[in-house]
Coordinates of C-alpha atoms and ligand atoms in Angstrom, one line a residue:
M1 CA 0.2 -0.2 -0.4
F2 CA 1.5 3.7 -0.6
K3 CA -0.3 6.9 -0.2
S4 CA -2.1 7.9 -2.9
D5 CA -0.2 10.1 -5.3
L6 CA -0.6 10.7 -8.6
S7 CA 2.4 8.5 -10.3
K8 CA 0.4 5.9 -11.8
L9 CA -2.9 8.8 -12.7
C10 CA -3.6 7.8 -16.1
V11 CA -5.9 10.0 -18.4
H12 CA -7.7 9.1 -21.5
T13 CA -8.0 11.8 -24.2
I14 CA -12.0 10.5 -24.0
T15 CA -12.8 11.8 -20.6
T16 CA -11.9 15.4 -21.0
K17 CA -13.9 14.8 -24.3
P18 CA -13.6 19.3 -25.4
W19 CA -10.1 19.4 -25.1
D20 CA -8.0 18.1 -28.4
L21 CA -4.8 16.5 -27.6
E22 CA -2.3 19.4 -27.6
K23 CA -4.9 21.0 -25.1
A24 CA -5.6 17.4 -22.9
I25 CA -1.3 17.2 -22.6
E26 CA -1.0 21.1 -21.7
K27 CA -3.2 19.9 -19.1
Y28 CA -2.5 16.7 -17.9
V29 CA 1.4 18.3 -17.2
S30 CA 0.4 21.1 -15.4
N31 CA -1.8 19.4 -13.1
G32 CA 1.1 16.9 -12.6
I33 CA -0.4 13.9 -14.8
Q34 CA 2.0 12.2 -16.8
G35 CA -0.6 9.2 -18.1
I36 CA -2.6 9.3 -21.1
S37 CA -4.4 7.1 -23.2
I38 CA -5.4 8.5 -26.0
W39 CA -8.3 7.5 -28.2
R40 CA -7.9 7.2 -31.8
D41 CA -9.9 10.3 -33.1
A42 CA -7.5 12.6 -31.2
I43 CA -5.3 11.6 -33.3
E44 CA -7.3 11.5 -36.6
G45 CA -5.3 13.2 -39.3
K46 CA -1.9 14.6 -37.2
E47 CA 1.6 13.4 -38.0
L48 CA 2.5 11.0 -35.1
S49 CA 6.3 11.9 -35.3
F50 CA 5.3 15.2 -34.1
V51 CA 2.3 13.1 -31.6
R52 CA 5.4 11.5 -30.7
S53 CA 7.5 14.7 -29.9
T54 CA 5.3 16.5 -28.2
L55 CA 4.3 13.6 -26.2
E56 CA 8.5 12.8 -25.4
R57 CA 9.1 16.9 -24.6
N58 CA 5.8 16.4 -22.0
E59 CA 7.5 13.3 -20.2
M60 CA 4.3 11.7 -21.0
K61 CA 4.0 8.4 -20.7
V62 CA 1.3 6.8 -23.2
V63 CA -0.2 3.8 -21.7
S64 CA -3.1 2.7 -24.2
L65 CA -4.3 3.6 -27.9
V66 CA -8.1 3.1 -27.5
R67 CA -9.7 1.3 -30.1
G68 CA -9.9 -1.5 -31.8
G69 CA -11.2 -4.1 -32.3
F70 CA -15.0 -4.9 -33.7
F71 CA -13.7 -7.8 -35.4
T72 CA -16.7 -9.8 -35.9
G73 CA -19.2 -8.8 -39.0
E74 CA -21.8 -11.9 -41.3
N75 CA -19.5 -11.5 -44.3
L76 CA -15.8 -12.0 -45.2
D77 CA -15.2 -8.7 -46.7
S78 CA -15.8 -6.6 -43.5
R79 CA -13.8 -8.9 -41.3
K80 CA -11.2 -8.3 -43.8
M81 CA -11.5 -4.6 -43.4
S82 CA -11.2 -5.5 -39.8
I83 CA -8.1 -6.7 -39.8
Q84 CA -6.8 -4.3 -41.5
D85 CA -8.1 -0.9 -39.2
N86 CA -6.7 -2.7 -36.8
L87 CA -3.4 -3.1 -37.9
K88 CA -3.4 0.0 -39.0
A89 CA -4.1 0.4 -35.6
I90 CA -1.3 -1.2 -34.4
E91 CA 1.0 0.5 -36.2
D92 CA -0.2 4.0 -35.3
A93 CA -0.2 2.5 -31.5
A94 CA 3.6 1.7 -32.7
K95 CA 4.4 5.2 -34.0
I96 CA 3.1 7.3 -30.9
G97 CA 4.9 5.6 -28.2
A98 CA 1.6 3.4 -27.0
E99 CA 2.5 -0.1 -25.0
M100 CA -0.8 -1.8 -25.8
L101 CA -4.0 -1.2 -28.4
V102 CA -7.4 -1.6 -26.3
L103 CA -9.7 -4.4 -27.9
V104 CA -13.4 -3.7 -28.0
C105 CA -14.2 -6.9 -29.1
G106 CA -17.0 -6.6 -31.4
A107 CA -20.6 -8.1 -31.3
T108 CA -22.7 -8.7 -34.8
P109 CA -27.0 -8.6 -34.5
G110 CA -28.2 -11.5 -35.9
Q111 CA -25.2 -13.5 -35.2
S112 CA -24.6 -15.7 -32.3
L113 CA -22.3 -14.9 -29.9
E114 CA -21.2 -18.4 -30.0
K115 CA -19.7 -17.2 -33.7
S116 CA -18.6 -14.2 -32.8
R117 CA -16.8 -15.4 -30.7
T118 CA -15.0 -17.6 -32.9
Q119 CA -14.6 -14.3 -35.4
I120 CA -12.8 -12.5 -32.0
R121 CA -10.9 -15.5 -31.7
D122 CA -9.7 -15.8 -35.1
A123 CA -9.4 -12.4 -35.4
I124 CA -6.7 -11.9 -32.8
E125 CA -5.1 -14.8 -33.7
E126 CA -3.9 -13.3 -37.3
L127 CA -2.8 -9.5 -35.5
L128 CA -0.6 -11.4 -33.6
P129 CA 2.7 -12.2 -35.2
F130 CA 2.4 -8.2 -36.3
A131 CA 2.0 -6.8 -32.9
E132 CA 4.3 -8.8 -31.4
N133 CA 6.6 -7.0 -34.0
N134 CA 6.2 -3.8 -33.3
N135 CA 6.3 -4.5 -29.9
V136 CA 2.7 -3.7 -29.1
K137 CA 0.4 -5.6 -27.0
L138 CA -3.0 -6.5 -27.0
A139 CA -5.3 -5.7 -24.6
I140 CA -8.9 -7.3 -25.0
E141 CA -11.8 -5.3 -22.5
P142 CA -14.8 -7.4 -21.5
L143 CA -17.9 -5.2 -22.2
H144 CA -21.0 -5.0 -19.7
P145 CA -23.6 -7.5 -21.1
M146 CA -25.5 -4.9 -22.0
Y147 CA -23.4 -4.0 -25.0
A148 CA -23.6 -7.6 -25.9
D149 CA -25.6 -6.8 -29.1
S150 CA -23.5 -4.7 -30.7
R151 CA -20.0 -4.1 -29.1
S152 CA -18.9 -7.1 -27.7
A153 CA -19.5 -10.6 -27.1
I154 CA -17.0 -11.0 -24.4
N155 CA -19.2 -10.2 -21.2
T156 CA -17.4 -11.3 -18.3
L157 CA -13.3 -11.7 -17.3
Y158 CA -14.4 -15.8 -17.2
Q159 CA -15.2 -15.4 -20.7
A160 CA -12.1 -12.4 -21.0
N161 CA -9.3 -14.9 -19.0
N162 CA -10.4 -17.9 -21.2
L163 CA -9.6 -16.1 -24.4
V164 CA -6.4 -14.3 -23.1
E165 CA -5.0 -18.2 -21.6
Y166 CA -6.1 -19.6 -24.9
F167 CA -3.2 -17.8 -26.6
D168 CA -1.0 -17.7 -24.2
S169 CA 1.7 -14.8 -24.9
A170 CA 3.0 -12.0 -23.4
Y171 CA 0.9 -10.0 -25.5
V172 CA -2.5 -10.7 -25.4
G173 CA -4.2 -9.5 -22.0
I174 CA -6.7 -7.7 -20.8
A175 CA -8.4 -4.1 -19.7
L176 CA -10.0 -4.9 -16.8
D177 CA -13.3 -1.7 -16.5
V178 CA -14.8 -1.1 -13.3
Y179 CA -18.2 -0.1 -15.5
H180 CA -18.0 -3.4 -17.3
V181 CA -17.7 -5.8 -14.4
W182 CA -18.1 -4.6 -10.6
W183 CA -22.2 -6.2 -11.2
D184 CA -19.6 -10.3 -11.5
P185 CA -20.1 -12.4 -8.6
D186 CA -17.0 -14.4 -9.7
L187 CA -14.6 -10.6 -9.6
E188 CA -12.3 -11.1 -7.2
R189 CA -11.8 -15.0 -8.2
E190 CA -10.8 -14.0 -11.7
I191 CA -9.1 -10.8 -10.9
I192 CA -6.7 -12.9 -8.8
R193 CA -6.9 -15.4 -11.7
C194 CA -6.0 -12.6 -14.4
G195 CA -3.0 -11.9 -12.3
E196 CA -1.6 -15.3 -11.5
K197 CA -0.4 -15.6 -14.9
N198 CA 0.7 -12.0 -15.4
N199 CA -2.6 -11.1 -18.4
L200 CA -3.4 -7.8 -16.4
F201 CA -2.6 -5.4 -18.9
A202 CA -5.1 -1.7 -17.5
F203 CA -7.1 -1.0 -15.7
H204 CA -10.0 1.7 -15.9
L205 CA -12.2 4.2 -13.5
C206 CA -15.1 5.5 -13.3
D207 CA -18.8 5.0 -12.0
W208 CA -22.2 3.9 -12.5
R209 CA -24.7 5.8 -12.5
V210 CA -28.1 5.5 -11.2
P211 CA -29.8 6.0 -12.8
T212 CA -27.7 5.5 -15.7
R213 CA -29.7 8.1 -18.3
D214 CA -27.5 6.6 -21.7
M215 CA -25.6 3.6 -22.3
L216 CA -23.0 5.1 -23.6
N217 CA -21.8 8.6 -22.7
D218 CA -23.5 8.1 -18.8
R219 CA -20.9 7.1 -16.5
T220 CA -19.4 9.5 -13.8
V221 CA -16.4 10.9 -11.6
M222 CA -15.4 7.6 -9.1
G223 CA -17.4 7.9 -5.9
Q224 CA -20.1 9.4 -7.9
G225 CA -22.1 6.1 -8.8
I226 CA -22.7 2.6 -7.0
I227 CA -19.7 1.1 -7.8
D228 CA -17.4 0.0 -4.8
I229 CA -14.4 1.3 -6.1
Q230 CA -12.0 0.8 -3.2
E231 CA -12.9 -2.5 -2.6
I232 CA -12.1 -3.2 -7.1
I233 CA -8.8 -1.5 -6.7
N234 CA -7.7 -3.7 -3.7
F235 CA -8.7 -6.4 -6.0
V236 CA -6.3 -5.8 -8.6
K237 CA -3.9 -4.9 -5.9
N238 CA -3.9 -8.6 -4.6
A239 CA -3.3 -9.8 -8.2
G240 CA 0.2 -7.7 -8.5
Y241 CA -1.1 -5.5 -10.8
S242 CA 1.2 -2.1 -10.3
G243 CA 0.3 -0.6 -13.6
Y244 CA -1.4 2.7 -14.1
H245 CA -5.5 3.5 -12.9
E246 CA -6.8 4.9 -16.0
V247 CA -9.1 7.1 -15.5
E248 CA -12.6 7.1 -19.2
I249 CA -15.7 9.2 -18.3
F250 CA -17.8 9.2 -21.0
S251 CA -20.2 12.0 -19.6
E252 CA -22.2 14.0 -21.6
Q253 CA -23.1 15.8 -18.3
Y254 CA -19.4 16.6 -17.4
W255 CA -18.7 17.1 -21.1
S256 CA -21.1 20.0 -20.9
T257 CA -19.3 21.6 -17.9
D258 CA -16.0 23.8 -16.7
Q259 CA -13.2 20.7 -18.0
D260 CA -10.5 22.1 -15.7
K261 CA -12.8 22.0 -13.1
Y262 CA -14.0 18.4 -13.7
L263 CA -10.1 17.7 -13.9
D264 CA -10.0 18.7 -10.8
I265 CA -12.4 16.9 -9.1
I266 CA -11.4 13.9 -11.4
I267 CA -8.0 14.0 -9.7
K268 CA -9.4 15.0 -6.2
S269 CA -11.7 11.6 -6.1
Y270 CA -8.3 9.6 -7.9
L271 CA -6.3 10.3 -4.1
S272 CA -9.4 9.4 -2.4
Y273 CA -8.1 6.2 -2.7
T274 CA -5.6 3.6 -1.2
Y275 CA -3.9 1.9 -4.3
Ligands
ZN1 ZN1 -12.3 0.8 -20.4

């Protein structure tokens, strides 16, 4: 246990979506935050060597590029396009110095989840050599079952652990997000399992607002919802995790407010937990 400080705090660019990448870097650094996870829309159309030099000049650690995946599809062409897109994402992650690419694995309405899971496994298998060559890890993020219709057929940490263990590679692991897994009765056991095999690559923080008014963009700051954040932090710590704690919040409500004040709220919340 260490006294909470900001050395392991990472913020996702989507959290402060109204800021462009340059602004986000400037604001994070001036608040003592050195970790950043970059969403692909934040670097779209940008010269990546310039992005990288800006990050390096500011001594920022790029934890993740977010996000790849969406591997499923009813026809081969769409699945091939997804592979191409993920190859590009891996390449971009390497160019900006990101340690990993986060994968939202995909689900296709009208297709069985089992079939989607097979397509997901096949796609990761195809991408893995390229990821290894580029030294970019692939982090599978299990998503809450409410997204099983169209976003991910990987909905529990148990399923994600099984998938990751199938590959048995230092380049395939898990991005654990409290938002997606807080409800899981097997959570502690599966987090420990994940940690024991060195498969816990990333840890995402936010909170579940009650009532949730929108399935996508109504997350909130840790402590303002119903997730027992400290308990999950403890599970992760007991599993041997020593990586960054990434604040990833999609919130129409907070995006419409002053982002400086919002970042203050995030930092105060972050510091109220023991890591
Ligand atoms: Zn996440």
